[in-house]
Amino acid sequence: MYIILPLYGGVTDKKAVEESAAKLEKKPPKASLVTDRPHVNAWWKAISSRPAVQVIAGMTLGNCASGRN
């Protein structure tokens, strides 16, 4: 909705985008599948701390759409 709709002449529903973003910021209910297992949690921390992952995680939809990071 944030990227594709304006490309086709539509208007972004900013309220819907903000509501969806708020839902995504919450901890997923299945996160304990990773955090409760020490080896899996260590693996996750190791891969999620890689520079390439940090770059992607730091991008926002606006930056992705404009080609900036």
XYZ file of N, CA, C and O in Angstrom:
276
model
N 0.830 -1.186 0.000
C 0.000 0.000 0.000
C 0.877 1.254 0.000
O 0.549 2.227 -0.634
N 1.986 1.200 0.711
C 2.842 2.369 0.867
C 3.664 2.626 -0.390
O 3.907 3.767 -0.749
N 4.069 1.562 -1.059
C 4.948 1.710 -2.217
C 4.193 1.530 -3.530
O 4.300 2.355 -4.427
N 3.453 0.462 -3.643
C 2.838 0.081 -4.920
C 1.662 0.972 -5.297
O 1.557 1.407 -6.441
N 0.787 1.239 -4.374
C -0.420 2.013 -4.678
C -0.126 3.365 -5.317
O -0.716 3.701 -6.354
N 0.812 4.153 -4.778
C 1.121 5.434 -5.422
C 1.703 5.292 -6.832
O 1.517 6.173 -7.672
N 2.368 4.183 -7.097
C 2.909 3.961 -8.445
C 1.802 3.859 -9.490
O 2.016 4.153 -10.663
N 0.636 3.428 -9.050
C -0.509 3.280 -9.951
C -1.526 4.398 -9.787
O -2.683 4.261 -10.170
N -1.090 5.496 -9.205
C -1.963 6.657 -9.076
C -2.853 6.659 -7.856
O -3.662 7.565 -7.686
N -2.725 5.671 -6.995
C -3.543 5.604 -5.790
C -2.975 6.470 -4.680
O -1.887 7.030 -4.792
N -3.729 6.558 -3.612
C -3.319 7.347 -2.455
C -3.114 6.394 -1.278
O -3.960 5.554 -1.005
N -1.994 6.550 -0.602
C -1.683 5.707 0.546
C -2.556 6.077 1.730
O -2.700 7.247 2.058
N -3.150 5.069 2.358
C -3.922 5.271 3.580
C -2.921 5.254 4.736
O -2.529 4.193 5.227
N -2.484 6.443 5.153
C -1.437 6.546 6.161
C -1.851 5.939 7.497
O -1.031 5.369 8.204
N -3.122 6.028 7.822
C -3.601 5.442 9.071
C -3.438 3.927 9.038
O -2.965 3.320 10.001
N -3.787 3.308 7.921
C -3.646 1.860 7.790
C -2.177 1.442 7.840
O -1.832 0.428 8.446
N -1.309 2.231 7.229
C 0.121 1.938 7.256
C 0.650 2.029 8.685
O 1.395 1.160 9.139
N 0.271 3.061 9.417
C 0.718 3.230 10.798
C 0.206 2.102 11.692
O 0.932 1.601 12.545
N -1.038 1.674 11.482
C -1.596 0.583 12.280
C -0.846 -0.718 12.004
O -0.539 -1.473 12.924
N -0.543 -0.970 10.742
C 0.201 -2.183 10.394
C 1.610 -2.148 10.966
O 2.112 -3.155 11.462
N 2.258 -0.993 10.905
C 3.610 -0.858 11.450
C 3.601 -1.094 12.959
O 4.509 -1.739 13.502
N 2.581 -0.600 13.643
C 2.475 -0.791 15.088
C 2.326 -2.271 15.425
O 2.911 -2.764 16.397
N 1.563 -2.999 14.623
C 1.394 -4.436 14.847
C 2.716 -5.166 14.649
O 3.035 -6.099 15.377
N 3.495 -4.749 13.662
C 4.763 -5.418 13.377
C 5.816 -5.145 14.441
O 6.742 -5.933 14.610
N 5.691 -4.032 15.154
C 6.661 -3.693 16.189
C 6.505 -4.543 17.438
O 7.427 -4.660 18.228
N 5.355 -5.151 17.610
C 5.115 -5.981 18.790
C 5.888 -7.293 18.650
O 6.145 -7.775 17.566
N 6.237 -7.863 19.794
C 6.954 -9.144 19.795
C 6.022 -10.231 19.290
O 4.924 -10.401 19.822
N 6.464 -10.982 18.290
C 5.615 -12.062 17.772
C 5.369 -13.125 18.843
O 6.253 -13.408 19.657
N 4.192 -13.717 18.847
C 3.878 -14.709 19.874
C 4.768 -15.946 19.792
O 4.940 -16.646 20.767
N 5.346 -16.215 18.658
C 6.203 -17.396 18.492
C 7.674 -17.079 18.739
O 8.537 -17.915 18.525
N 7.996 -15.865 19.177
C 9.390 -15.490 19.419
C 10.032 -16.392 20.466
O 11.243 -16.617 20.424
N 9.255 -16.927 21.376
C 9.814 -17.799 22.407
C 10.396 -19.079 21.809
O 11.229 -19.735 22.434
N 9.981 -19.428 20.588
C 10.570 -20.594 19.933
C 12.066 -20.390 19.700
O 12.830 -21.342 19.662
N 12.478 -19.150 19.564
C 13.897 -18.831 19.400
C 14.527 -18.492 20.744
O 15.560 -19.055 21.112
N 13.908 -17.598 21.481
C 14.530 -17.080 22.702
C 14.631 -18.105 23.828
O 15.508 -18.000 24.677
N 13.758 -19.093 23.841
C 13.782 -20.101 24.909
C 14.806 -21.204 24.659
O 15.010 -22.056 25.519
N 15.420 -21.205 23.498
C 16.416 -22.236 23.169
C 17.796 -21.581 23.077
O 18.052 -20.821 22.148
N 18.673 -21.866 24.027
C 19.957 -21.159 24.095
C 20.783 -21.218 22.814
O 21.327 -20.199 22.383
N 20.877 -22.380 22.183
C 21.694 -22.494 20.975
C 21.056 -21.771 19.794
O 21.747 -21.116 19.008
N 19.749 -21.895 19.667
C 19.046 -21.203 18.586
C 19.114 -19.695 18.812
O 19.345 -18.929 17.871
N 18.959 -19.273 20.052
C 19.029 -17.856 20.377
C 20.427 -17.297 20.077
O 20.559 -16.202 19.526
N 21.475 -18.056 20.415
C 22.848 -17.616 20.118
C 23.053 -17.509 18.604
O 23.676 -16.558 18.116
N 22.531 -18.476 17.856
C 22.623 -18.440 16.390
C 21.909 -17.202 15.850
O 22.441 -16.484 15.007
N 20.709 -16.952 16.348
C 19.942 -15.800 15.878
C 20.675 -14.496 16.161
O 20.760 -13.621 15.308
N 21.218 -14.361 17.350
C 21.962 -13.147 17.704
C 23.185 -12.980 16.811
O 23.514 -11.861 16.403
N 23.852 -14.093 16.492
C 25.047 -14.024 15.644
C 24.702 -13.568 14.229
O 25.355 -12.682 13.672
N 23.663 -14.157 13.634
C 23.343 -13.772 12.251
C 22.674 -12.407 12.184
O 22.880 -11.664 11.237
N 21.896 -12.060 13.189
C 21.201 -10.768 13.133
C 22.126 -9.594 13.450
O 21.763 -8.444 13.213
N 23.331 -9.879 13.941
C 24.277 -8.799 14.205
C 25.216 -8.545 13.022
O 26.040 -7.639 13.070
N 25.096 -9.320 11.963
C 25.931 -9.125 10.780
C 25.625 -7.772 10.141
O 24.478 -7.333 10.113
N 26.655 -7.113 9.598
C 26.459 -5.788 9.002
C 25.387 -5.763 7.907
O 24.577 -4.840 7.862
N 25.357 -6.757 7.045
C 24.372 -6.765 5.965
C 22.946 -6.843 6.505
O 22.034 -6.182 5.997
N 22.763 -7.626 7.532
C 21.438 -7.744 8.153
C 21.056 -6.434 8.817
O 19.912 -5.991 8.748
N 22.017 -5.775 9.453
C 21.753 -4.497 10.108
C 21.331 -3.440 9.092
O 20.454 -2.627 9.370
N 21.947 -3.455 7.919
C 21.580 -2.489 6.873
C 20.128 -2.704 6.456
O 19.341 -1.761 6.395
N 19.772 -3.949 6.192
C 18.401 -4.259 5.766
C 17.410 -3.951 6.887
O 16.354 -3.372 6.655
N 17.744 -4.315 8.109
C 16.846 -4.073 9.244
C 16.650 -2.583 9.488
O 15.595 -2.156 9.958
N 17.642 -1.769 9.161
C 17.557 -0.334 9.382
C 16.820 0.415 8.295
O 16.526 1.596 8.439
N 16.518 -0.262 7.202
C 15.805 0.412 6.113
C 14.350 0.628 6.472
O 13.740 -0.185 7.166
N 13.807 1.723 5.982
C 12.378 1.958 6.136
C 11.738 1.810 4.781
O 12.438 1.828 3.753
N 10.448 1.697 4.726
C 9.768 1.577 3.434
C 10.055 2.778 2.555
O 10.237 2.652 1.347
N 10.096 3.955 3.136
C 10.373 5.157 2.362
C 11.755 5.114 1.740
O 11.946 5.502 0.581
N 12.738 4.649 2.493
C 14.086 4.543 1.957
C 14.179 3.497 0.872
O 14.891 3.656 -0.100
N 13.482 2.378 1.043
C 13.501 1.323 0.036
C 12.876 1.812 -1.261
O 13.358 1.524 -2.337
N 11.793 2.546 -1.164
C 11.081 3.007 -2.350
C 11.892 4.018 -3.119
O 11.847 4.074 -4.346
N 12.674 4.833 -2.426
C 13.423 5.882 -3.094
C 14.813 5.420 -3.516
O 15.537 6.158 -4.154
N 15.191 4.207 -3.115
C 16.502 3.705 -3.473
C 17.585 4.124 -2.508
O 18.750 3.867 -2.728
N 17.219 4.780 -1.397
C 18.207 5.169 -0.394
C 18.194 4.158 0.752
O 17.197 3.544 1.022
N 19.312 4.029 1.445
C 19.322 3.161 2.623
C 19.854 3.866 3.816
O 20.134 4.970 3.870
